[in-house]
Amino acid sequence: MELRPYQWEVIMPALEGKNIIIWLPTGAGKTRAAAYVAKRHLETVDGGKVVVLVNRVHLVTQHGEEFRRMLDGRWTMTTLSGDMGPRAGFGHLARCHDLLICTAELLQMALTSPEEEEHLELTAFSLIVVDECHHTHKDTVYNVIMSQYLELKLQRAQPLPQVLGLTASPGTGGASKLNGAINHVLQLCANLDTWCIMSPQNYCPQLQEHSQQPCKQYNLCHRRSQDPFGDLLKKLMDQIHDHLEMPELSRNFGTQMYEQQVVKLSEAAALAGLQEQRVYALHLRRYNDALLIHDTVRAVDA
């Protein structure tokens, strides 16, 4: 199974045994690239053993198909997830196969299990592939596993497995400024003990040909000639206004300015202990929200 030029470009450091993150858009062939790295690893590393970690159950089967095609029956492979029913111990299965694809939770349970059939050490593997590796942060199971890896590294445990991360979007960690985004990416690399994020530099045109580009389409709709839903909401809001007896409160329903007025009214009523007035204000705000949404989205498209 041949790789495309941009796939070759991003996997080269991994073929040299280096820890990297492969960053390719969705549909560009990250899994195939990782499967090739795993194949070469098994070919070149004496007694090599590979584990592929995923964070969703359905990806176990999906990745299994891709890796099975790449391995072409030359190595033993098994797939494991929590919904596959009764099975032999995780540790036993991992020791009996060259390549294991599983949910990260199963590996984490095996690392901490006291049972011989279940227990396994990270050093049992020579290559760890982490799919959707941008989830390796905070207290996620990926990060828990990689924290144990880093502890082994600090203890100078040998040999440590090679790490290969896969992602379509490293993300920014919610940062709104460049420095924050950079720090987030650096932290991701540190969590995975990777020295580089590989994305195509020399074969971008070929990448664009094979990646799924979003297609924007704009459909102009005519304004409603009749609006029974909007009319009913405004009638209810008028009735609340009549109960409030506050002529200074604008009746410009369905606007941001009106929302600001009722928010202030709700806050003032809460401070004054006027529970009935506060309830009126809360209802007015919800009705106004509905009008704003109704003005933008047709009910038929809900």
PDB file of C-alpha atoms in Angstrom:
ATOM      1  CA  MET A   1       0.000   0.000   0.000  1.00  0.00           C
ATOM      2  CA  GLU A   2       1.802   3.100  -1.255  1.00  0.00           C
ATOM      3  CA  LEU A   3       1.955   6.372   0.654  1.00  0.00           C
ATOM      4  CA  ARG A   4       1.472   9.810  -0.843  1.00  0.00           C
ATOM      5  CA  PRO A   5       4.431  12.227  -0.921  1.00  0.00           C
ATOM      6  CA  TYR A   6       3.117  14.369   1.945  1.00  0.00           C
ATOM      7  CA  GLN A   7       2.640  11.243   4.075  1.00  0.00           C
ATOM      8  CA  TRP A   8       6.252  10.250   3.477  1.00  0.00           C
ATOM      9  CA  GLU A   9       7.338  13.743   4.471  1.00  0.00           C
ATOM     10  CA  VAL A  10       5.618  13.672   7.865  1.00  0.00           C
ATOM     11  CA  ILE A  11       6.647  10.145   8.895  1.00  0.00           C
ATOM     12  CA  MET A  12      10.387  10.357   8.167  1.00  0.00           C
ATOM     13  CA  PRO A  13      11.484  11.262  11.742  1.00  0.00           C
ATOM     14  CA  ALA A  14       9.256   8.473  13.108  1.00  0.00           C
ATOM     15  CA  LEU A  15      10.978   5.975  10.807  1.00  0.00           C
ATOM     16  CA  GLU A  16      14.231   7.069  12.462  1.00  0.00           C
ATOM     17  CA  GLY A  17      12.795   6.185  15.875  1.00  0.00           C
ATOM     18  CA  LYS A  18      12.024   9.739  17.030  1.00  0.00           C
ATOM     19  CA  ASN A  19       8.971  10.767  19.061  1.00  0.00           C
ATOM     20  CA  ILE A  20       6.784  13.039  16.919  1.00  0.00           C
ATOM     21  CA  ILE A  21       3.230  14.254  16.383  1.00  0.00           C
ATOM     22  CA  ILE A  22       1.776  13.904  12.880  1.00  0.00           C
ATOM     23  CA  TRP A  23      -0.548  16.785  12.082  1.00  0.00           C
ATOM     24  CA  LEU A  24      -2.714  16.163   9.020  1.00  0.00           C
ATOM     25  CA  PRO A  25      -6.258  17.320   8.194  1.00  0.00           C
ATOM     26  CA  THR A  26      -9.188  14.947   8.556  1.00  0.00           C
ATOM     27  CA  GLY A  27      -9.312  12.562   5.604  1.00  0.00           C
ATOM     28  CA  ALA A  28      -5.672  13.086   4.610  1.00  0.00           C
ATOM     29  CA  GLY A  29      -4.508   9.642   5.740  1.00  0.00           C
ATOM     30  CA  LYS A  30      -3.072   9.946   9.255  1.00  0.00           C
ATOM     31  CA  THR A  31      -4.062   6.371  10.095  1.00  0.00           C
ATOM     32  CA  ARG A  32      -2.460   4.954   6.964  1.00  0.00           C
ATOM     33  CA  ALA A  33       0.742   6.869   7.688  1.00  0.00           C
ATOM     34  CA  ALA A  34       0.760   5.535  11.266  1.00  0.00           C
ATOM     35  CA  ALA A  35       0.088   1.997  10.029  1.00  0.00           C
ATOM     36  CA  TYR A  36       3.114   2.223   7.762  1.00  0.00           C
ATOM     37  CA  VAL A  37       5.292   3.440  10.646  1.00  0.00           C
ATOM     38  CA  ALA A  38       4.062   0.484  12.722  1.00  0.00           C
ATOM     39  CA  LYS A  39       4.840  -1.926   9.888  1.00  0.00           C
ATOM     40  CA  ARG A  40       8.385  -0.583   9.447  1.00  0.00           C
ATOM     41  CA  HIS A  41       8.858  -0.647  13.208  1.00  0.00           C
ATOM     42  CA  LEU A  42       7.930  -4.326  13.393  1.00  0.00           C
ATOM     43  CA  GLU A  43      10.213  -5.050  10.446  1.00  0.00           C
ATOM     44  CA  THR A  44      13.248  -3.329  11.927  1.00  0.00           C
ATOM     45  CA  VAL A  45      12.956  -3.645  15.724  1.00  0.00           C
ATOM     46  CA  ASP A  46      13.823  -7.056  17.133  1.00  0.00           C
ATOM     47  CA  GLY A  47      10.909  -8.238  19.275  1.00  0.00           C
ATOM     48  CA  GLY A  48       8.963  -5.052  18.514  1.00  0.00           C
ATOM     49  CA  LYS A  49       5.474  -4.668  19.946  1.00  0.00           C
ATOM     50  CA  VAL A  50       3.041  -1.871  19.030  1.00  0.00           C
ATOM     51  CA  VAL A  51      -0.016  -0.509  20.846  1.00  0.00           C
ATOM     52  CA  VAL A  52      -2.437   1.896  19.154  1.00  0.00           C
ATOM     53  CA  LEU A  53      -4.527   3.920  21.607  1.00  0.00           C
ATOM     54  CA  VAL A  54      -7.875   5.439  20.643  1.00  0.00           C
ATOM     55  CA  ASN A  55     -10.363   7.473  22.661  1.00  0.00           C
ATOM     56  CA  ARG A  56     -13.599   6.154  21.114  1.00  0.00           C
ATOM     57  CA  VAL A  57     -14.822   2.583  20.892  1.00  0.00           C
ATOM     58  CA  HIS A  58     -15.823   2.713  17.208  1.00  0.00           C
ATOM     59  CA  LEU A  59     -12.284   3.764  16.251  1.00  0.00           C
ATOM     60  CA  VAL A  60     -10.949   0.410  17.445  1.00  0.00           C
ATOM     61  CA  THR A  61     -12.664  -1.380  14.559  1.00  0.00           C
ATOM     62  CA  GLN A  62     -12.034   1.435  12.084  1.00  0.00           C
ATOM     63  CA  HIS A  63      -8.294   1.547  12.773  1.00  0.00           C
ATOM     64  CA  GLY A  64      -8.149  -2.236  12.900  1.00  0.00           C
ATOM     65  CA  GLU A  65      -9.210  -2.430   9.259  1.00  0.00           C
ATOM     66  CA  GLU A  66      -6.530   0.052   8.138  1.00  0.00           C
ATOM     67  CA  PHE A  67      -3.717  -1.573  10.133  1.00  0.00           C
ATOM     68  CA  ARG A  68      -4.755  -5.067   9.056  1.00  0.00           C
ATOM     69  CA  ARG A  69      -4.499  -4.060   5.383  1.00  0.00           C
ATOM     70  CA  MET A  70      -1.041  -2.576   5.974  1.00  0.00           C
ATOM     71  CA  LEU A  71       0.319  -5.542   7.960  1.00  0.00           C
ATOM     72  CA  ASP A  72      -0.955  -7.972   5.309  1.00  0.00           C
ATOM     73  CA  GLY A  73      -1.034 -10.935   7.688  1.00  0.00           C
ATOM     74  CA  ARG A  74       2.703 -10.887   8.421  1.00  0.00           C
ATOM     75  CA  TRP A  75       2.219 -10.061  12.113  1.00  0.00           C
ATOM     76  CA  THR A  76      -0.386 -10.995  14.698  1.00  0.00           C
ATOM     77  CA  MET A  77      -2.860  -8.280  15.615  1.00  0.00           C
ATOM     78  CA  THR A  78      -5.838  -7.961  17.954  1.00  0.00           C
ATOM     79  CA  THR A  79      -8.397  -5.271  18.771  1.00  0.00           C
ATOM     80  CA  LEU A  80      -9.874  -4.634  22.203  1.00  0.00           C
ATOM     81  CA  SER A  81     -12.568  -2.351  23.588  1.00  0.00           C
ATOM     82  CA  GLY A  82     -14.861  -2.405  26.589  1.00  0.00           C
ATOM     83  CA  ASP A  83     -17.952  -3.491  24.623  1.00  0.00           C
ATOM     84  CA  MET A  84     -16.411  -6.581  22.986  1.00  0.00           C
ATOM     85  CA  GLY A  85     -17.649  -8.920  25.706  1.00  0.00           C
ATOM     86  CA  PRO A  86     -15.711 -11.633  27.574  1.00  0.00           C
ATOM     87  CA  ARG A  87     -12.037 -11.914  26.669  1.00  0.00           C
ATOM     88  CA  ALA A  88      -8.733 -13.232  27.943  1.00  0.00           C
ATOM     89  CA  GLY A  89      -6.656 -10.978  30.186  1.00  0.00           C
ATOM     90  CA  PHE A  90      -5.387  -7.769  28.590  1.00  0.00           C
ATOM     91  CA  GLY A  91      -1.788  -8.473  29.538  1.00  0.00           C
ATOM     92  CA  HIS A  92      -1.966 -12.011  28.152  1.00  0.00           C
ATOM     93  CA  LEU A  93      -3.422 -10.829  24.829  1.00  0.00           C
ATOM     94  CA  ALA A  94      -0.845  -8.057  24.507  1.00  0.00           C
ATOM     95  CA  ARG A  95       2.003 -10.495  25.092  1.00  0.00           C
ATOM     96  CA  CYS A  96       0.603 -12.905  22.480  1.00  0.00           C
ATOM     97  CA  HIS A  97       0.267 -10.341  19.664  1.00  0.00           C
ATOM     98  CA  ASP A  98       2.641  -8.061  17.797  1.00  0.00           C
ATOM     99  CA  LEU A  99       0.157  -5.208  17.483  1.00  0.00           C
ATOM    100  CA  LEU A 100      -2.708  -4.243  19.768  1.00  0.00           C
ATOM    101  CA  ILE A 101      -5.409  -1.632  19.064  1.00  0.00           C
ATOM    102  CA  CYS A 102      -7.450  -0.667  22.112  1.00  0.00           C
ATOM    103  CA  THR A 103      -9.197   2.110  23.962  1.00  0.00           C
ATOM    104  CA  ALA A 104      -6.866   4.011  26.262  1.00  0.00           C
ATOM    105  CA  GLU A 105      -8.992   3.116  29.306  1.00  0.00           C
ATOM    106  CA  LEU A 106      -8.239  -0.589  28.859  1.00  0.00           C
ATOM    107  CA  LEU A 107      -4.494   0.016  28.803  1.00  0.00           C
ATOM    108  CA  GLN A 108      -4.705   2.245  31.870  1.00  0.00           C
ATOM    109  CA  MET A 109      -6.620  -0.445  33.781  1.00  0.00           C
ATOM    110  CA  ALA A 110      -4.015  -3.029  32.758  1.00  0.00           C
ATOM    111  CA  LEU A 111      -1.170  -0.813  33.965  1.00  0.00           C
ATOM    112  CA  THR A 112      -2.699  -0.654  37.451  1.00  0.00           C
ATOM    113  CA  SER A 113      -4.200  -4.161  37.654  1.00  0.00           C
ATOM    114  CA  PRO A 114      -2.697  -6.525  40.291  1.00  0.00           C
ATOM    115  CA  GLU A 115      -3.810  -9.610  38.331  1.00  0.00           C
ATOM    116  CA  GLU A 116      -1.092 -11.346  36.345  1.00  0.00           C
ATOM    117  CA  GLU A 117      -3.329 -12.043  33.342  1.00  0.00           C
ATOM    118  CA  GLU A 118      -4.372  -8.393  33.162  1.00  0.00           C
ATOM    119  CA  HIS A 119      -1.254  -6.490  34.254  1.00  0.00           C
ATOM    120  CA  LEU A 120       1.155  -4.996  31.775  1.00  0.00           C
ATOM    121  CA  GLU A 121       3.998  -2.475  31.899  1.00  0.00           C
ATOM    122  CA  LEU A 122       4.435   0.320  29.369  1.00  0.00           C
ATOM    123  CA  THR A 123       7.920  -1.003  28.693  1.00  0.00           C
ATOM    124  CA  ALA A 124       6.298  -4.125  27.203  1.00  0.00           C
ATOM    125  CA  PHE A 125       5.714  -2.024  24.081  1.00  0.00           C
ATOM    126  CA  SER A 126       8.320  -0.601  21.745  1.00  0.00           C
ATOM    127  CA  LEU A 127       5.940   1.825  19.964  1.00  0.00           C
ATOM    128  CA  ILE A 128       2.881   3.676  21.294  1.00  0.00           C
ATOM    129  CA  VAL A 129       0.587   5.319  18.731  1.00  0.00           C
ATOM    130  CA  VAL A 130      -1.771   7.891  20.281  1.00  0.00           C
ATOM    131  CA  ASP A 131      -4.743   8.740  18.065  1.00  0.00           C
ATOM    132  CA  GLU A 132      -6.432  12.135  18.588  1.00  0.00           C
ATOM    133  CA  CYS A 133      -3.399  12.988  20.710  1.00  0.00           C
ATOM    134  CA  HIS A 134      -4.536  16.593  21.287  1.00  0.00           C
ATOM    135  CA  HIS A 135      -6.581  15.108  24.147  1.00  0.00           C
ATOM    136  CA  THR A 136      -3.356  14.468  26.088  1.00  0.00           C
ATOM    137  CA  HIS A 137      -3.888  17.147  28.713  1.00  0.00           C
ATOM    138  CA  LYS A 138      -5.029  17.682  32.311  1.00  0.00           C
ATOM    139  CA  ASP A 139      -6.604  14.530  33.784  1.00  0.00           C
ATOM    140  CA  THR A 140      -7.568  12.711  30.565  1.00  0.00           C
ATOM    141  CA  VAL A 141      -6.695   9.022  30.374  1.00  0.00           C
ATOM    142  CA  TYR A 142      -4.134   9.775  27.651  1.00  0.00           C
ATOM    143  CA  ASN A 143      -2.327  12.143  29.984  1.00  0.00           C
ATOM    144  CA  VAL A 144      -2.510   9.690  32.887  1.00  0.00           C
ATOM    145  CA  ILE A 145      -0.788   7.069  30.732  1.00  0.00           C
ATOM    146  CA  MET A 146       1.814   9.516  29.435  1.00  0.00           C
ATOM    147  CA  SER A 147       2.499  10.718  32.987  1.00  0.00           C
ATOM    148  CA  GLN A 148       3.512   7.157  33.829  1.00  0.00           C
ATOM    149  CA  TYR A 149       5.700   7.149  30.721  1.00  0.00           C
ATOM    150  CA  LEU A 150       7.427  10.347  31.851  1.00  0.00           C
ATOM    151  CA  GLU A 151       7.956   8.897  35.328  1.00  0.00           C
ATOM    152  CA  LEU A 152       9.708   5.926  33.740  1.00  0.00           C
ATOM    153  CA  LYS A 153      11.839   8.318  31.720  1.00  0.00           C
ATOM    154  CA  LEU A 154      12.858  10.234  34.848  1.00  0.00           C
ATOM    155  CA  GLN A 155      13.749   6.907  36.462  1.00  0.00           C
ATOM    156  CA  ARG A 156      15.893   6.219  33.373  1.00  0.00           C
ATOM    157  CA  ALA A 157      13.957   3.051  32.659  1.00  0.00           C
ATOM    158  CA  GLN A 158      15.171   1.308  29.514  1.00  0.00           C
ATOM    159  CA  PRO A 159      14.076   0.703  26.923  1.00  0.00           C
ATOM    160  CA  LEU A 160      11.234   3.225  26.641  1.00  0.00           C
ATOM    161  CA  PRO A 161       8.715   2.867  23.808  1.00  0.00           C
ATOM    162  CA  GLN A 162       8.754   5.291  20.903  1.00  0.00           C
ATOM    163  CA  VAL A 163       5.739   7.654  20.837  1.00  0.00           C
ATOM    164  CA  LEU A 164       3.784   8.658  17.719  1.00  0.00           C
ATOM    165  CA  GLY A 165       0.910  11.122  18.138  1.00  0.00           C
ATOM    166  CA  LEU A 166      -1.794  11.720  15.526  1.00  0.00           C
ATOM    167  CA  THR A 167      -4.023  14.781  15.313  1.00  0.00           C
ATOM    168  CA  ALA A 168      -6.003  16.873  12.859  1.00  0.00           C
ATOM    169  CA  SER A 169      -6.124  19.828  15.241  1.00  0.00           C
ATOM    170  CA  PRO A 170      -3.632  20.469  18.061  1.00  0.00           C
ATOM    171  CA  GLY A 171      -5.894  23.301  19.222  1.00  0.00           C
ATOM    172  CA  THR A 172      -5.070  26.371  21.284  1.00  0.00           C
ATOM    173  CA  GLY A 173      -6.290  25.261  24.702  1.00  0.00           C
ATOM    174  CA  GLY A 174      -8.846  28.069  24.664  1.00  0.00           C
ATOM    175  CA  ALA A 175      -6.127  30.708  24.337  1.00  0.00           C
ATOM    176  CA  SER A 176      -7.109  33.921  22.562  1.00  0.00           C
ATOM    177  CA  LYS A 177      -3.559  35.200  22.067  1.00  0.00           C
ATOM    178  CA  LEU A 178      -0.614  33.801  20.126  1.00  0.00           C
ATOM    179  CA  ASN A 179       1.619  33.250  23.157  1.00  0.00           C
ATOM    180  CA  GLY A 180      -1.102  31.263  24.900  1.00  0.00           C
ATOM    181  CA  ALA A 181      -1.610  29.075  21.821  1.00  0.00           C
ATOM    182  CA  ILE A 182       2.151  28.487  21.526  1.00  0.00           C
ATOM    183  CA  ASN A 183       2.371  27.495  25.185  1.00  0.00           C
ATOM    184  CA  HIS A 184      -0.535  25.086  24.720  1.00  0.00           C
ATOM    185  CA  VAL A 185       1.175  23.345  21.790  1.00  0.00           C
ATOM    186  CA  LEU A 186       4.492  23.197  23.656  1.00  0.00           C
ATOM    187  CA  GLN A 187       2.715  21.652  26.651  1.00  0.00           C
ATOM    188  CA  LEU A 188       1.114  19.069  24.357  1.00  0.00           C
ATOM    189  CA  CYS A 189       4.553  18.153  22.996  1.00  0.00           C
ATOM    190  CA  ALA A 190       5.918  17.912  26.546  1.00  0.00           C
ATOM    191  CA  ASN A 191       3.036  15.695  27.686  1.00  0.00           C
ATOM    192  CA  LEU A 192       3.717  13.313  24.790  1.00  0.00           C
ATOM    193  CA  ASP A 193       7.510  13.596  25.093  1.00  0.00           C
ATOM    194  CA  THR A 194       7.690  14.541  21.412  1.00  0.00           C
ATOM    195  CA  TRP A 195      10.349  16.801  19.943  1.00  0.00           C
ATOM    196  CA  CYS A 196       8.507  17.907  16.800  1.00  0.00           C
ATOM    197  CA  ILE A 197       5.086  18.329  15.177  1.00  0.00           C
ATOM    198  CA  MET A 198       5.281  17.189  11.570  1.00  0.00           C
ATOM    199  CA  SER A 199       3.007  18.742   8.950  1.00  0.00           C
ATOM    200  CA  PRO A 200       3.660  18.894   5.193  1.00  0.00           C
ATOM    201  CA  GLN A 201       5.904  21.743   4.055  1.00  0.00           C
ATOM    202  CA  ASN A 202       6.994  20.604   0.587  1.00  0.00           C
ATOM    203  CA  TYR A 203       3.851  18.869  -0.657  1.00  0.00           C
ATOM    204  CA  CYS A 204       1.021  21.203   0.348  1.00  0.00           C
ATOM    205  CA  PRO A 205      -0.680  21.193  -3.116  1.00  0.00           C
ATOM    206  CA  GLN A 206      -0.895  17.372  -3.051  1.00  0.00           C
ATOM    207  CA  LEU A 207      -2.254  17.520   0.489  1.00  0.00           C
ATOM    208  CA  GLN A 208      -5.022  19.905  -0.556  1.00  0.00           C
ATOM    209  CA  GLU A 209      -6.008  17.535  -3.356  1.00  0.00           C
ATOM    210  CA  HIS A 210      -6.584  14.680  -0.906  1.00  0.00           C
ATOM    211  CA  SER A 211      -7.969  16.486   2.144  1.00  0.00           C
ATOM    212  CA  GLN A 212     -11.639  17.241   2.635  1.00  0.00           C
ATOM    213  CA  GLN A 213     -12.163  20.950   2.103  1.00  0.00           C
ATOM    214  CA  PRO A 214     -15.383  22.419   3.562  1.00  0.00           C
ATOM    215  CA  CYS A 215     -17.787  23.826   1.014  1.00  0.00           C
ATOM    216  CA  LYS A 216     -19.727  26.959   1.911  1.00  0.00           C
ATOM    217  CA  GLN A 217     -23.160  27.523   0.450  1.00  0.00           C
ATOM    218  CA  TYR A 218     -25.412  30.501   1.094  1.00  0.00           C
ATOM    219  CA  ASN A 219     -29.164  30.295   0.518  1.00  0.00           C
ATOM    220  CA  LEU A 220     -31.133  33.529   0.679  1.00  0.00           C
ATOM    221  CA  CYS A 221     -34.605  33.235   2.186  1.00  0.00           C
ATOM    222  CA  HIS A 222     -37.515  35.630   1.789  1.00  0.00           C
ATOM    223  CA  ARG A 223     -38.812  37.290   4.929  1.00  0.00           C
ATOM    224  CA  ARG A 224     -41.940  35.767   6.393  1.00  0.00           C
ATOM    225  CA  SER A 225     -45.170  37.194   5.058  1.00  0.00           C
ATOM    226  CA  GLN A 226     -46.932  35.820   8.146  1.00  0.00           C
ATOM    227  CA  ASP A 227     -45.390  35.111  11.540  1.00  0.00           C
ATOM    228  CA  PRO A 228     -47.911  33.476  13.915  1.00  0.00           C
ATOM    229  CA  PHE A 229     -45.190  32.218  16.285  1.00  0.00           C
ATOM    230  CA  GLY A 230     -43.547  35.632  16.611  1.00  0.00           C
ATOM    231  CA  ASP A 231     -46.928  37.330  16.970  1.00  0.00           C
ATOM    232  CA  LEU A 232     -47.920  34.983  19.812  1.00  0.00           C
ATOM    233  CA  LEU A 233     -44.654  35.593  21.684  1.00  0.00           C
ATOM    234  CA  LYS A 234     -45.060  39.353  21.386  1.00  0.00           C
ATOM    235  CA  LYS A 235     -48.658  39.082  22.628  1.00  0.00           C
ATOM    236  CA  LEU A 236     -47.445  37.203  25.729  1.00  0.00           C
ATOM    237  CA  MET A 237     -44.735  39.809  26.292  1.00  0.00           C
ATOM    238  CA  ASP A 238     -47.290  42.615  25.976  1.00  0.00           C
ATOM    239  CA  GLN A 239     -49.416  40.947  28.660  1.00  0.00           C
ATOM    240  CA  ILE A 240     -46.421  40.769  31.019  1.00  0.00           C
ATOM    241  CA  HIS A 241     -45.692  44.453  30.377  1.00  0.00           C
ATOM    242  CA  ASP A 242     -49.299  45.283  31.276  1.00  0.00           C
ATOM    243  CA  HIS A 243     -48.873  43.457  34.611  1.00  0.00           C
ATOM    244  CA  LEU A 244     -45.560  45.192  35.296  1.00  0.00           C
ATOM    245  CA  GLU A 245     -47.066  48.655  34.789  1.00  0.00           C
ATOM    246  CA  MET A 246     -43.687  50.127  33.814  1.00  0.00           C
ATOM    247  CA  PRO A 247     -44.282  52.466  30.851  1.00  0.00           C
ATOM    248  CA  GLU A 248     -40.572  53.418  30.789  1.00  0.00           C
ATOM    249  CA  LEU A 249     -39.685  49.834  29.778  1.00  0.00           C
ATOM    250  CA  SER A 250     -39.362  49.702  25.986  1.00  0.00           C
ATOM    251  CA  ARG A 251     -41.439  47.223  24.008  1.00  0.00           C
ATOM    252  CA  ASN A 252     -38.874  46.878  21.219  1.00  0.00           C
ATOM    253  CA  PHE A 253     -39.129  43.089  21.352  1.00  0.00           C
ATOM    254  CA  GLY A 254     -36.605  40.815  19.647  1.00  0.00           C
ATOM    255  CA  THR A 255     -33.581  43.119  19.972  1.00  0.00           C
ATOM    256  CA  GLN A 256     -30.325  43.123  21.929  1.00  0.00           C
ATOM    257  CA  MET A 257     -31.232  46.500  23.422  1.00  0.00           C
ATOM    258  CA  TYR A 258     -34.431  45.052  24.852  1.00  0.00           C
ATOM    259  CA  GLU A 259     -32.471  42.141  26.348  1.00  0.00           C
ATOM    260  CA  GLN A 260     -30.180  44.589  28.160  1.00  0.00           C
ATOM    261  CA  GLN A 261     -33.226  46.327  29.654  1.00  0.00           C
ATOM    262  CA  VAL A 262     -34.804  43.158  31.038  1.00  0.00           C
ATOM    263  CA  VAL A 263     -31.453  41.933  32.417  1.00  0.00           C
ATOM    264  CA  LYS A 264     -31.113  45.186  34.369  1.00  0.00           C
ATOM    265  CA  LEU A 265     -34.724  44.854  35.522  1.00  0.00           C
ATOM    266  CA  SER A 266     -34.084  41.293  36.751  1.00  0.00           C
ATOM    267  CA  GLU A 267     -30.942  42.324  38.651  1.00  0.00           C
ATOM    268  CA  ALA A 268     -32.681  45.307  40.257  1.00  0.00           C
ATOM    269  CA  ALA A 269     -35.665  43.169  41.275  1.00  0.00           C
ATOM    270  CA  ALA A 270     -33.348  40.563  42.833  1.00  0.00           C
ATOM    271  CA  LEU A 271     -31.554  43.222  44.884  1.00  0.00           C
ATOM    272  CA  ALA A 272     -34.858  44.716  46.033  1.00  0.00           C
ATOM    273  CA  GLY A 273     -36.345  41.319  46.877  1.00  0.00           C
ATOM    274  CA  LEU A 274     -39.184  41.755  44.348  1.00  0.00           C
ATOM    275  CA  GLN A 275     -39.589  38.100  43.416  1.00  0.00           C
ATOM    276  CA  GLU A 276     -42.677  38.538  41.206  1.00  0.00           C
ATOM    277  CA  GLN A 277     -41.023  41.307  39.170  1.00  0.00           C
ATOM    278  CA  ARG A 278     -37.876  39.191  38.796  1.00  0.00           C
ATOM    279  CA  VAL A 279     -39.909  36.249  37.467  1.00  0.00           C
ATOM    280  CA  TYR A 280     -41.582  38.554  34.931  1.00  0.00           C
ATOM    281  CA  ALA A 281     -38.159  39.805  33.800  1.00  0.00           C
ATOM    282  CA  LEU A 282     -36.790  36.274  33.445  1.00  0.00           C
ATOM    283  CA  HIS A 283     -39.751  35.253  31.291  1.00  0.00           C
ATOM    284  CA  LEU A 284     -39.350  38.347  29.129  1.00  0.00           C
ATOM    285  CA  ARG A 285     -35.698  37.529  28.556  1.00  0.00           C
ATOM    286  CA  ARG A 286     -36.458  33.961  27.502  1.00  0.00           C
ATOM    287  CA  TYR A 287     -39.192  35.127  25.138  1.00  0.00           C
ATOM    288  CA  ASN A 288     -36.809  37.706  23.694  1.00  0.00           C
ATOM    289  CA  ASP A 289     -34.160  35.009  23.173  1.00  0.00           C
ATOM    290  CA  ALA A 290     -36.753  32.951  21.304  1.00  0.00           C
ATOM    291  CA  LEU A 291     -37.584  35.921  19.062  1.00  0.00           C
ATOM    292  CA  LEU A 292     -33.896  36.472  18.262  1.00  0.00           C
ATOM    293  CA  ILE A 293     -33.458  32.817  17.309  1.00  0.00           C
ATOM    294  CA  HIS A 294     -36.738  32.779  15.408  1.00  0.00           C
ATOM    295  CA  ASP A 295     -35.609  35.783  13.376  1.00  0.00           C
ATOM    296  CA  THR A 296     -32.495  33.900  12.243  1.00  0.00           C
ATOM    297  CA  VAL A 297     -33.607  30.279  11.927  1.00  0.00           C
ATOM    298  CA  ARG A 298     -36.733  28.875  10.352  1.00  0.00           C
ATOM    299  CA  ALA A 299     -38.814  26.517  12.484  1.00  0.00           C
ATOM    300  CA  VAL A 300     -38.928  24.049   9.580  1.00  0.00           C
ATOM    301  CA  ASP A 301     -35.127  23.662   9.832  1.00  0.00           C
ATOM    302  CA  ALA A 302     -35.140  22.841  13.564  1.00  0.00           C
TER     303      ALA A 302
END
